[in-house]
PDB file of C-alpha atoms and ligand atoms in Angstrom:
ATOM      1  CA  MET A  10       0.009  -0.100  -0.172  1.00  0.00           C
ATOM      2  CA  ASN A  11       1.165   3.609  -0.599  1.00  0.00           C
ATOM      3  CA  GLU A  12       2.958   5.067   2.296  1.00  0.00           C
ATOM      4  CA  HIS A  13       0.412   7.963   2.353  1.00  0.00           C
ATOM      5  CA  HIS A  14      -2.657   5.620   2.467  1.00  0.00           C
ATOM      6  CA  ALA A  15      -0.851   3.149   5.345  1.00  0.00           C
ATOM      7  CA  VAL A  16      -0.656   6.697   7.531  1.00  0.00           C
ATOM      8  CA  ASN A  17      -4.316   7.364   6.572  1.00  0.00           C
ATOM      9  CA  ARG A  18      -5.496   3.784   7.236  1.00  0.00           C
ATOM     10  CA  ARG A  19      -4.321   4.341  10.970  1.00  0.00           C
ATOM     11  CA  TRP A  20      -6.043   7.330  11.094  1.00  0.00           C
ATOM     12  CA  TRP A  21      -9.432   5.766   9.981  1.00  0.00           C
ATOM     13  CA  ALA A  22      -9.007   2.995  12.127  1.00  0.00           C
ATOM     14  CA  GLU A  23      -8.932   5.278  15.176  1.00  0.00           C
ATOM     15  CA  VAL A  24     -11.901   7.617  14.377  1.00  0.00           C
ATOM     16  CA  THR A  25     -14.136   5.024  12.598  1.00  0.00           C
ATOM     17  CA  PRO A  26     -15.635   3.741  16.047  1.00  0.00           C
ATOM     18  CA  VAL A  27     -15.739   7.550  17.174  1.00  0.00           C
ATOM     19  CA  HIS A  28     -18.020   8.388  14.102  1.00  0.00           C
ATOM     20  CA  ALA A  29     -20.146   5.139  14.478  1.00  0.00           C
ATOM     21  CA  ALA A  30     -21.003   6.702  18.097  1.00  0.00           C
ATOM     22  CA  SER A  31     -21.423  10.291  17.099  1.00  0.00           C
ATOM     23  CA  ALA A  32     -24.780  12.320  16.544  1.00  0.00           C
ATOM     24  CA  PHE A  33     -23.160  13.670  13.320  1.00  0.00           C
ATOM     25  CA  TYR A  34     -23.622  10.266  11.798  1.00  0.00           C
ATOM     26  CA  ASP A  35     -26.774   9.249  13.935  1.00  0.00           C
ATOM     27  CA  VAL A  36     -26.916   5.389  13.328  1.00  0.00           C
ATOM     28  CA  LYS A  37     -29.896   5.173  15.788  1.00  0.00           C
ATOM     29  CA  GLY A  38     -31.648   7.496  13.408  1.00  0.00           C
ATOM     30  CA  PHE A  39     -30.736   5.585  10.193  1.00  0.00           C
ATOM     31  CA  LEU A  40     -31.848   2.258  11.816  1.00  0.00           C
ATOM     32  CA  ALA A  41     -35.040   4.026  12.665  1.00  0.00           C
ATOM     33  CA  GLY A  42     -35.433   4.774   8.911  1.00  0.00           C
ATOM     34  CA  ARG A  43     -33.614   8.035   8.195  1.00  0.00           C
ATOM     35  CA  SER A  44     -31.878   7.962   5.004  1.00  0.00           C
ATOM     36  CA  ALA A  45     -28.030   9.176   4.981  1.00  0.00           C
ATOM     37  CA  LEU A  46     -28.574  10.545   1.515  1.00  0.00           C
ATOM     38  CA  GLY A  47     -28.854  14.410   0.846  1.00  0.00           C
ATOM     39  CA  ALA A  48     -31.509  15.760  -1.851  1.00  0.00           C
ATOM     40  CA  VAL A  49     -28.474  16.329  -4.381  1.00  0.00           C
ATOM     41  CA  GLU A  50     -27.088  12.765  -4.825  1.00  0.00           C
ATOM     42  CA  ARG A  51     -30.690  11.420  -4.658  1.00  0.00           C
ATOM     43  CA  GLN A  52     -31.922  13.309  -7.353  1.00  0.00           C
ATOM     44  CA  ALA A  53     -28.624  13.337  -9.609  1.00  0.00           C
ATOM     45  CA  VAL A  54     -28.180   9.473  -9.237  1.00  0.00           C
ATOM     46  CA  GLY A  55     -32.100   8.954  -9.707  1.00  0.00           C
ATOM     47  CA  ASP A  56     -33.914   5.703  -9.348  1.00  0.00           C
ATOM     48  CA  VAL A  57     -31.496   3.221  -8.329  1.00  0.00           C
ATOM     49  CA  SER A  58     -34.143   0.326  -8.152  1.00  0.00           C
ATOM     50  CA  GLY A  59     -32.798  -3.045  -9.344  1.00  0.00           C
ATOM     51  CA  LYS A  60     -29.446  -1.526 -10.532  1.00  0.00           C
ATOM     52  CA  ARG A  61     -25.933  -2.632  -9.631  1.00  0.00           C
ATOM     53  CA  LEU A  62     -24.281   0.165  -7.338  1.00  0.00           C
ATOM     54  CA  LEU A  63     -20.665   0.266  -6.368  1.00  0.00           C
ATOM     55  CA  HIS A  64     -19.620   2.837  -3.325  1.00  0.00           C
ATOM     56  CA  LEU A  65     -16.263   3.913  -3.324  1.00  0.00           C
ATOM     57  CA  GLN A  66     -14.898   4.949   0.209  1.00  0.00           C
ATOM     58  CA  CYS A  67     -17.950   3.969   1.878  1.00  0.00           C
ATOM     59  CA  HIS A  68     -16.776   4.256   5.409  1.00  0.00           C
ATOM     60  CA  PHE A  69     -19.033   2.156   8.008  1.00  0.00           C
ATOM     61  CA  GLY A  70     -21.823   1.966   5.261  1.00  0.00           C
ATOM     62  CA  LEU A  71     -24.556   4.263   5.998  1.00  0.00           C
ATOM     63  CA  ASP A  72     -24.801   5.829   2.396  1.00  0.00           C
ATOM     64  CA  THR A  73     -24.270   2.449   0.675  1.00  0.00           C
ATOM     65  CA  LEU A  74     -26.857   1.168   2.872  1.00  0.00           C
ATOM     66  CA  SER A  75     -29.293   3.943   2.208  1.00  0.00           C
ATOM     67  CA  TRP A  76     -28.822   3.090  -1.516  1.00  0.00           C
ATOM     68  CA  ALA A  77     -29.956  -0.567  -0.808  1.00  0.00           C
ATOM     69  CA  ARG A  78     -32.766   0.487   0.891  1.00  0.00           C
ATOM     70  CA  LEU A  79     -34.047   2.280  -2.255  1.00  0.00           C
ATOM     71  CA  GLY A  80     -33.447  -0.719  -3.925  1.00  0.00           C
ATOM     72  CA  ALA A  81     -30.035  -0.999  -5.259  1.00  0.00           C
ATOM     73  CA  ALA A  82     -28.171  -4.073  -4.947  1.00  0.00           C
ATOM     74  CA  ALA A  83     -25.074  -2.385  -3.406  1.00  0.00           C
ATOM     75  CA  VAL A  84     -21.380  -2.953  -2.857  1.00  0.00           C
ATOM     76  CA  GLY A  85     -19.243  -0.597  -0.578  1.00  0.00           C
ATOM     77  CA  VAL A  86     -15.404  -0.539  -0.669  1.00  0.00           C
ATOM     78  CA  ASP A  87     -13.203   0.854   2.072  1.00  0.00           C
ATOM     79  CA  PHE A  88      -9.592   0.350   3.091  1.00  0.00           C
ATOM     80  CA  SER A  89     -10.412   0.371   6.568  1.00  0.00           C
ATOM     81  CA  ALA A  90     -11.256  -3.201   8.390  1.00  0.00           C
ATOM     82  CA  GLU A  91     -13.019  -1.312  11.186  1.00  0.00           C
ATOM     83  CA  ALA A  92     -15.202   0.336   8.707  1.00  0.00           C
ATOM     84  CA  THR A  93     -16.312  -2.550   6.761  1.00  0.00           C
ATOM     85  CA  THR A  94     -16.837  -4.964   9.651  1.00  0.00           C
ATOM     86  CA  MET A  95     -19.252  -2.251  11.307  1.00  0.00           C
ATOM     87  CA  ALA A  96     -20.743  -1.922   7.880  1.00  0.00           C
ATOM     88  CA  ARG A  97     -21.664  -5.581   7.600  1.00  0.00           C
ATOM     89  CA  ASP A  98     -22.888  -5.339  11.315  1.00  0.00           C
ATOM     90  CA  LEU A  99     -25.272  -2.314  10.326  1.00  0.00           C
ATOM     91  CA  ALA A 100     -26.182  -4.151   7.281  1.00  0.00           C
ATOM     92  CA  ARG A 101     -27.472  -7.330   9.311  1.00  0.00           C
ATOM     93  CA  ARG A 102     -29.229  -4.784  12.134  1.00  0.00           C
ATOM     94  CA  ALA A 103     -30.858  -3.002   9.390  1.00  0.00           C
ATOM     95  CA  GLY A 104     -32.037  -6.061   7.678  1.00  0.00           C
ATOM     96  CA  LEU A 105     -30.223  -5.300   4.387  1.00  0.00           C
ATOM     97  CA  ALA A 106     -27.464  -7.863   4.614  1.00  0.00           C
ATOM     98  CA  GLY A 107     -29.053  -9.622   1.283  1.00  0.00           C
ATOM     99  CA  ARG A 108     -28.825  -6.278  -0.665  1.00  0.00           C
ATOM    100  CA  ALA A 109     -25.597  -4.804   0.483  1.00  0.00           C
ATOM    101  CA  ARG A 110     -22.166  -6.210   0.542  1.00  0.00           C
ATOM    102  CA  PHE A 111     -18.762  -4.809   1.927  1.00  0.00           C
ATOM    103  CA  VAL A 112     -15.539  -5.123   0.459  1.00  0.00           C
ATOM    104  CA  GLU A 113     -11.707  -4.031   2.190  1.00  0.00           C
ATOM    105  CA  GLY A 114      -9.692  -2.628  -0.500  1.00  0.00           C
ATOM    106  CA  ASP A 115      -7.872   0.437  -1.350  1.00  0.00           C
ATOM    107  CA  VAL A 116      -9.886   2.456  -4.257  1.00  0.00           C
ATOM    108  CA  THR A 117      -6.682   3.370  -5.810  1.00  0.00           C
ATOM    109  CA  ALA A 118      -6.233  -0.445  -6.766  1.00  0.00           C
ATOM    110  CA  ALA A 119      -9.202  -2.293  -6.306  1.00  0.00           C
ATOM    111  CA  GLY A 120      -9.135  -3.885  -9.635  1.00  0.00           C
ATOM    112  CA  THR A 121     -12.461  -5.450 -10.622  1.00  0.00           C
ATOM    113  CA  VAL A 122     -14.947  -5.538  -7.861  1.00  0.00           C
ATOM    114  CA  GLU A 123     -17.193  -8.835  -7.645  1.00  0.00           C
ATOM    115  CA  GLY A 124     -20.697  -7.888  -8.053  1.00  0.00           C
ATOM    116  CA  GLY A 125     -20.090  -5.729 -11.267  1.00  0.00           C
ATOM    117  CA  PRO A 126     -19.739  -4.525 -13.563  1.00  0.00           C
ATOM    118  CA  PHE A 127     -21.999  -1.679 -11.867  1.00  0.00           C
ATOM    119  CA  ASP A 128     -24.688   0.498 -13.354  1.00  0.00           C
ATOM    120  CA  VAL A 129     -23.549   3.293 -10.817  1.00  0.00           C
ATOM    121  CA  VAL A 130     -20.335   3.940  -9.451  1.00  0.00           C
ATOM    122  CA  PHE A 131     -20.824   6.424  -6.559  1.00  0.00           C
ATOM    123  CA  THR A 132     -18.738   8.624  -4.217  1.00  0.00           C
ATOM    124  CA  SER A 133     -19.216  11.324  -1.852  1.00  0.00           C
ATOM    125  CA  PHE A 134     -18.018  13.704   0.710  1.00  0.00           C
ATOM    126  CA  GLY A 135     -14.667  13.320   1.698  1.00  0.00           C
ATOM    127  CA  THR A 136     -13.050  11.537  -0.941  1.00  0.00           C
ATOM    128  CA  VAL A 137     -10.194  12.271  -3.329  1.00  0.00           C
ATOM    129  CA  VAL A 138      -8.803  14.721  -0.160  1.00  0.00           C
ATOM    130  CA  TRP A 139      -7.419  11.114   1.145  1.00  0.00           C
ATOM    131  CA  LEU A 140      -5.976   9.733  -2.063  1.00  0.00           C
ATOM    132  CA  ALA A 141      -2.563  10.042  -3.211  1.00  0.00           C
ATOM    133  CA  ASP A 142      -3.223   8.513  -6.604  1.00  0.00           C
ATOM    134  CA  LEU A 143      -6.057   9.893  -8.626  1.00  0.00           C
ATOM    135  CA  ASP A 144      -4.716   7.774 -11.693  1.00  0.00           C
ATOM    136  CA  GLY A 145      -5.521   4.550  -9.768  1.00  0.00           C
ATOM    137  CA  TRP A 146      -8.641   5.698  -8.477  1.00  0.00           C
ATOM    138  CA  ALA A 147      -9.906   6.528 -11.945  1.00  0.00           C
ATOM    139  CA  GLU A 148      -8.676   3.365 -13.430  1.00  0.00           C
ATOM    140  CA  THR A 149     -10.693   1.486 -10.645  1.00  0.00           C
ATOM    141  CA  ILE A 150     -14.129   3.651 -11.801  1.00  0.00           C
ATOM    142  CA  ALA A 151     -13.402   2.860 -15.490  1.00  0.00           C
ATOM    143  CA  ALA A 152     -12.737  -0.987 -14.514  1.00  0.00           C
ATOM    144  CA  ASN A 153     -16.074  -1.449 -12.728  1.00  0.00           C
ATOM    145  CA  LEU A 154     -18.455   0.761 -14.805  1.00  0.00           C
ATOM    146  CA  SER A 155     -20.819  -0.926 -17.220  1.00  0.00           C
ATOM    147  CA  PRO A 156     -20.810   0.566 -20.627  1.00  0.00           C
ATOM    148  CA  GLY A 157     -24.347   2.173 -20.105  1.00  0.00           C
ATOM    149  CA  GLY A 158     -23.568   3.231 -16.603  1.00  0.00           C
ATOM    150  CA  PHE A 159     -22.063   6.591 -14.841  1.00  0.00           C
ATOM    151  CA  PHE A 160     -20.091   7.418 -12.267  1.00  0.00           C
ATOM    152  CA  TYR A 161     -21.270  10.111  -9.887  1.00  0.00           C
ATOM    153  CA  PHE A 162     -18.921  12.466  -7.388  1.00  0.00           C
ATOM    154  CA  LEU A 163     -20.476  14.836  -4.993  1.00  0.00           C
ATOM    155  CA  ASP A 164     -17.941  16.633  -2.497  1.00  0.00           C
ATOM    156  CA  ALA A 165     -16.591  19.641  -1.098  1.00  0.00           C
ATOM    157  CA  HIS A 166     -15.784  22.094  -4.046  1.00  0.00           C
ATOM    158  CA  PRO A 167     -11.662  22.073  -4.577  1.00  0.00           C
ATOM    159  CA  ALA A 168     -11.958  25.737  -4.525  1.00  0.00           C
ATOM    160  CA  ALA A 169     -13.602  25.777  -1.072  1.00  0.00           C
ATOM    161  CA  THR A 170     -10.911  23.568   0.476  1.00  0.00           C
ATOM    162  CA  MET A 171      -8.226  26.664  -0.018  1.00  0.00           C
ATOM    163  CA  PHE A 172      -9.801  28.190   2.796  1.00  0.00           C
ATOM    164  CA  ASP A 173      -9.141  27.963   6.713  1.00  0.00           C
ATOM    165  CA  GLU A 174     -12.382  26.681   8.114  1.00  0.00           C
ATOM    166  CA  GLU A 175     -11.923  28.194  11.568  1.00  0.00           C
ATOM    167  CA  ALA A 176     -11.772  31.880   9.942  1.00  0.00           C
ATOM    168  CA  GLU A 177     -14.687  34.356  10.095  1.00  0.00           C
ATOM    169  CA  GLU A 178     -13.981  35.448   6.806  1.00  0.00           C
ATOM    170  CA  PRO A 179     -12.916  33.453   3.869  1.00  0.00           C
ATOM    171  CA  THR A 180      -9.053  33.182   4.314  1.00  0.00           C
ATOM    172  CA  ILE A 181      -6.773  31.336   1.794  1.00  0.00           C
ATOM    173  CA  ALA A 182      -4.729  28.798   3.980  1.00  0.00           C
ATOM    174  CA  TYR A 183      -3.943  25.873   1.493  1.00  0.00           C
ATOM    175  CA  ASP A 184      -2.551  25.983  -2.147  1.00  0.00           C
ATOM    176  CA  TYR A 185      -5.458  25.189  -4.748  1.00  0.00           C
ATOM    177  CA  PHE A 186      -2.793  23.335  -6.935  1.00  0.00           C
ATOM    178  CA  GLN A 187      -1.065  20.314  -5.677  1.00  0.00           C
ATOM    179  CA  ALA A 188       2.587  20.999  -4.870  1.00  0.00           C
ATOM    180  CA  GLY A 189       3.235  17.236  -4.934  1.00  0.00           C
ATOM    181  CA  GLU A 190       3.666  16.901  -0.878  1.00  0.00           C
ATOM    182  CA  PRO A 191       0.526  16.267   1.272  1.00  0.00           C
ATOM    183  CA  VAL A 192      -0.500  18.497   4.122  1.00  0.00           C
ATOM    184  CA  ARG A 193       0.381  16.337   6.968  1.00  0.00           C
ATOM    185  CA  GLU A 194      -1.540  16.345  10.431  1.00  0.00           C
ATOM    186  CA  GLN A 195       0.298  15.145  13.480  1.00  0.00           C
ATOM    187  CA  GLY A 196      -2.580  14.560  15.375  1.00  0.00           C
ATOM    188  CA  GLY A 197      -4.100  16.514  18.398  1.00  0.00           C
ATOM    189  CA  GLY A 198      -6.860  18.167  16.365  1.00  0.00           C
ATOM    190  CA  ALA A 199     -10.597  17.505  16.809  1.00  0.00           C
ATOM    191  CA  ASP A 200     -12.405  15.150  15.000  1.00  0.00           C
ATOM    192  CA  TYR A 201     -15.094  16.441  12.380  1.00  0.00           C
ATOM    193  CA  ALA A 202     -17.924  14.337  13.567  1.00  0.00           C
ATOM    194  CA  ASP A 203     -17.195  14.473  17.236  1.00  0.00           C
ATOM    195  CA  ARG A 204     -15.392  17.700  18.112  1.00  0.00           C
ATOM    196  CA  SER A 205     -14.826  16.823  21.799  1.00  0.00           C
ATOM    197  CA  TYR A 206     -12.580  13.883  20.411  1.00  0.00           C
ATOM    198  CA  ARG A 207      -8.732  14.448  20.101  1.00  0.00           C
ATOM    199  CA  ILE A 208      -7.341  12.475  17.342  1.00  0.00           C
ATOM    200  CA  ARG A 209      -3.818  10.899  18.258  1.00  0.00           C
ATOM    201  CA  SER A 210      -3.058   9.391  14.767  1.00  0.00           C
ATOM    202  CA  GLU A 211      -1.058  11.274  11.832  1.00  0.00           C
ATOM    203  CA  SER A 212      -3.174  11.907   8.851  1.00  0.00           C
ATOM    204  CA  ARG A 213      -2.146  13.050   5.092  1.00  0.00           C
ATOM    205  CA  SER A 214      -4.471  14.864   2.749  1.00  0.00           C
ATOM    206  CA  PHE A 215      -4.256  15.970  -0.658  1.00  0.00           C
ATOM    207  CA  THR A 216      -5.586  18.865  -2.607  1.00  0.00           C
ATOM    208  CA  TRP A 217      -6.905  18.058  -5.996  1.00  0.00           C
ATOM    209  CA  SER A 218      -7.840  20.846  -8.549  1.00  0.00           C
ATOM    210  CA  VAL A 219     -11.139  20.309 -10.601  1.00  0.00           C
ATOM    211  CA  SER A 220      -8.944  19.981 -13.832  1.00  0.00           C
ATOM    212  CA  ALA A 221      -6.697  17.258 -11.954  1.00  0.00           C
ATOM    213  CA  ILE A 222      -9.853  15.021 -10.970  1.00  0.00           C
ATOM    214  CA  PHE A 223     -11.180  15.435 -14.562  1.00  0.00           C
ATOM    215  CA  SER A 224      -8.121  14.716 -16.508  1.00  0.00           C
ATOM    216  CA  ALA A 225      -7.277  11.641 -14.341  1.00  0.00           C
ATOM    217  CA  LEU A 226     -11.128  10.055 -15.192  1.00  0.00           C
ATOM    218  CA  GLU A 227     -10.517  11.298 -18.940  1.00  0.00           C
ATOM    219  CA  ALA A 228      -7.031   9.543 -18.874  1.00  0.00           C
ATOM    220  CA  ALA A 229      -9.008   6.527 -17.925  1.00  0.00           C
ATOM    221  CA  GLY A 230     -10.997   6.577 -20.871  1.00  0.00           C
ATOM    222  CA  LEU A 231     -14.039   8.414 -19.155  1.00  0.00           C
ATOM    223  CA  THR A 232     -15.848  11.442 -20.284  1.00  0.00           C
ATOM    224  CA  VAL A 233     -17.134  14.078 -17.683  1.00  0.00           C
ATOM    225  CA  PHE A 234     -20.683  15.457 -17.932  1.00  0.00           C
ATOM    226  CA  GLU A 235     -23.477  17.119 -15.884  1.00  0.00           C
ATOM    227  CA  VAL A 236     -21.014  19.260 -14.137  1.00  0.00           C
ATOM    228  CA  ARG A 237     -22.648  21.262 -11.006  1.00  0.00           C
ATOM    229  CA  GLU A 238     -21.533  23.651  -8.591  1.00  0.00           C
ATOM    230  CA  TYR A 239     -23.470  24.443  -5.441  1.00  0.00           C
ATOM    231  CA  PRO A 240     -23.180  27.717  -3.307  1.00  0.00           C
ATOM    232  CA  PHE A 241     -24.318  25.417  -0.035  1.00  0.00           C
ATOM    233  CA  GLY A 242     -22.398  22.838   1.781  1.00  0.00           C
ATOM    234  CA  ALA A 243     -23.004  19.634   3.317  1.00  0.00           C
ATOM    235  CA  TRP A 244     -21.331  20.452   6.885  1.00  0.00           C
ATOM    236  CA  ARG A 245     -20.278  23.933   8.371  1.00  0.00           C
ATOM    237  CA  GLN A 246     -17.291  24.943   6.149  1.00  0.00           C
ATOM    238  CA  PHE A 247     -17.194  28.782   7.727  1.00  0.00           C
ATOM    239  CA  PRO A 248     -18.427  29.944  11.282  1.00  0.00           C
ATOM    240  CA  ASP A 249     -21.059  31.975   9.526  1.00  0.00           C
ATOM    241  CA  MET A 250     -22.913  29.141   7.937  1.00  0.00           C
ATOM    242  CA  THR A 251     -25.985  27.685   9.509  1.00  0.00           C
ATOM    243  CA  LYS A 252     -28.065  24.376   8.654  1.00  0.00           C
ATOM    244  CA  ALA A 253     -31.589  24.931   6.671  1.00  0.00           C
ATOM    245  CA  ALA A 254     -34.553  22.692   6.808  1.00  0.00           C
ATOM    246  CA  ASP A 255     -33.058  21.151   3.652  1.00  0.00           C
ATOM    247  CA  GLY A 256     -30.103  19.956   5.630  1.00  0.00           C
ATOM    248  CA  TYR A 257     -27.534  22.112   3.602  1.00  0.00           C
ATOM    249  CA  TRP A 258     -25.452  24.698   5.223  1.00  0.00           C
ATOM    250  CA  ARG A 259     -25.639  28.062   3.863  1.00  0.00           C
ATOM    251  CA  ARG A 260     -23.430  31.522   4.585  1.00  0.00           C
ATOM    252  CA  ARG A 261     -25.030  34.413   6.343  1.00  0.00           C
ATOM    253  CA  ASP A 262     -27.557  36.778   4.546  1.00  0.00           C
ATOM    254  CA  GLY A 263     -25.355  38.991   2.391  1.00  0.00           C
ATOM    255  CA  ALA A 264     -22.209  37.162   2.284  1.00  0.00           C
ATOM    256  CA  LYS A 265     -20.856  36.453  -1.256  1.00  0.00           C
ATOM    257  CA  PRO A 266     -21.689  33.184  -2.388  1.00  0.00           C
ATOM    258  CA  LEU A 267     -18.742  30.389  -2.821  1.00  0.00           C
ATOM    259  CA  PRO A 268     -18.596  27.466  -4.770  1.00  0.00           C
ATOM    260  CA  LEU A 269     -19.114  24.797  -1.735  1.00  0.00           C
ATOM    261  CA  LEU A 270     -19.915  21.747  -3.622  1.00  0.00           C
ATOM    262  CA  LEU A 271     -19.161  19.901  -6.740  1.00  0.00           C
ATOM    263  CA  GLY A 272     -21.007  17.433  -8.375  1.00  0.00           C
ATOM    264  CA  PHE A 273     -20.643  15.727 -11.780  1.00  0.00           C
ATOM    265  CA  LYS A 274     -21.217  12.271 -13.633  1.00  0.00           C
ATOM    266  CA  ALA A 275     -18.741  10.486 -15.877  1.00  0.00           C
ATOM    267  CA  ARG A 276     -19.447   7.729 -18.259  1.00  0.00           C
ATOM    268  CA  ARG A 277     -17.099   5.331 -20.668  1.00  0.00           C
TER     269      ARG A 277
HETATM  270  C1  SAM B   4     -15.276  10.939   4.920  1.00  0.00           C
HETATM  271  S1  SAM B   4     -15.426   9.130   4.652  1.00  0.00           S
HETATM  272  C2  SAM B   4     -16.376   9.214   3.114  1.00  0.00           C
HETATM  273  C3  SAM B   4     -17.853   8.425   3.376  1.00  0.00           C
HETATM  274  C4  SAM B   4     -19.025   9.028   3.603  1.00  0.00           C
HETATM  275  N1  SAM B   4     -19.163  10.423   3.014  1.00  0.00           N
HETATM  276  C5  SAM B   4     -19.124   9.157   4.967  1.00  0.00           C
HETATM  277  O1  SAM B   4     -19.122  10.430   5.381  1.00  0.00           O
HETATM  278  O2  SAM B   4     -19.284   8.229   5.631  1.00  0.00           O
HETATM  279  C6  SAM B   4     -14.025   8.729   3.650  1.00  0.00           C
HETATM  280  C7  SAM B   4     -13.641   7.337   3.635  1.00  0.00           C
HETATM  281  O3  SAM B   4     -12.495   6.839   2.993  1.00  0.00           O
HETATM  282  C8  SAM B   4     -11.748   5.770   3.468  1.00  0.00           C
HETATM  283  N2  SAM B   4     -10.745   5.962   2.659  1.00  0.00           N
HETATM  284  C9  SAM B   4      -9.493   6.810   2.599  1.00  0.00           C
HETATM  285  N3  SAM B   4      -8.514   6.636   1.802  1.00  0.00           N
HETATM  286  C10 SAM B   4      -8.983   5.158   1.257  1.00  0.00           C
HETATM  287  C11 SAM B   4      -8.402   4.367   0.118  1.00  0.00           C
HETATM  288  N4  SAM B   4      -7.077   4.807  -0.341  1.00  0.00           N
HETATM  289  N5  SAM B   4      -8.986   3.637  -0.208  1.00  0.00           N
HETATM  290  C12 SAM B   4     -10.141   2.949   0.340  1.00  0.00           C
HETATM  291  N6  SAM B   4     -10.799   3.898   1.482  1.00  0.00           N
HETATM  292  C13 SAM B   4     -10.340   4.969   1.589  1.00  0.00           C
HETATM  293  C14 SAM B   4     -11.846   6.139   5.128  1.00  0.00           C
HETATM  294  O4  SAM B   4     -11.518   4.636   5.532  1.00  0.00           O
HETATM  295  C15 SAM B   4     -13.177   6.357   5.193  1.00  0.00           C
HETATM  296  O5  SAM B   4     -14.271   5.445   5.461  1.00  0.00           O
END
């Protein structure tokens, strides 16, 4: 495994149980019937009933299982053994074990995943920022996508990830264009799902520009389409943001809109 991914895998081993116990992920609500999916991805992906869906970087399975609840035959891939073990347990508790499977693997070297080719390959929220190798990621997508299917991506807009999340006003803190080296966090910071938890492990994160993401997919033989940018986010990216009734976070009235989410599809 890539050296950076090995470091990140230890980080995810530490935080996954914290996430599963957090109000942020709300496992209890999910087991009571709440969907972990937002309106944006549900509308973009459309009806998944009877479709084969591959979820890359599935974490402990809430989104994968939400797609399964909507009728997909879903397979989740994640490199964290803690996450895939929890996801299988959650699938059993939700009565979805017959419709969802979880595979431990690195999404940049997953090869052909059993159960494919897939009508939909899906990934969302907190994805490429963890990857050192976008070419391998794109090859995994191309290897698993059926000719008539599509890949759907939804995540923080790369332009929005330049900013210091703690600053009152947007303040550029990170490079937009990857300079080669990842951002290294030595530990001690608060976990995003449980701010009271201080993470001990080190992590490595990567800034990928929009053109770097699209270029990797193009090099793997995919064509990008339905590109969408949204002025709202899926979490509090700036202190002035509040959560609206639709579940998305918006900046205060009068603040200049920023591109906060990026969504797009790609096909072979
Ligand atoms: C923020 S979660 C994204 C999933 C989903 N949006 C969520 O919040 O549940 C990121 C996931 O990526 C996984 N991950 C990070 N790097 C990976 C890699 N190289 N291969 C497979 N999974 C990876 C982590 O284990 C984690 O479960």
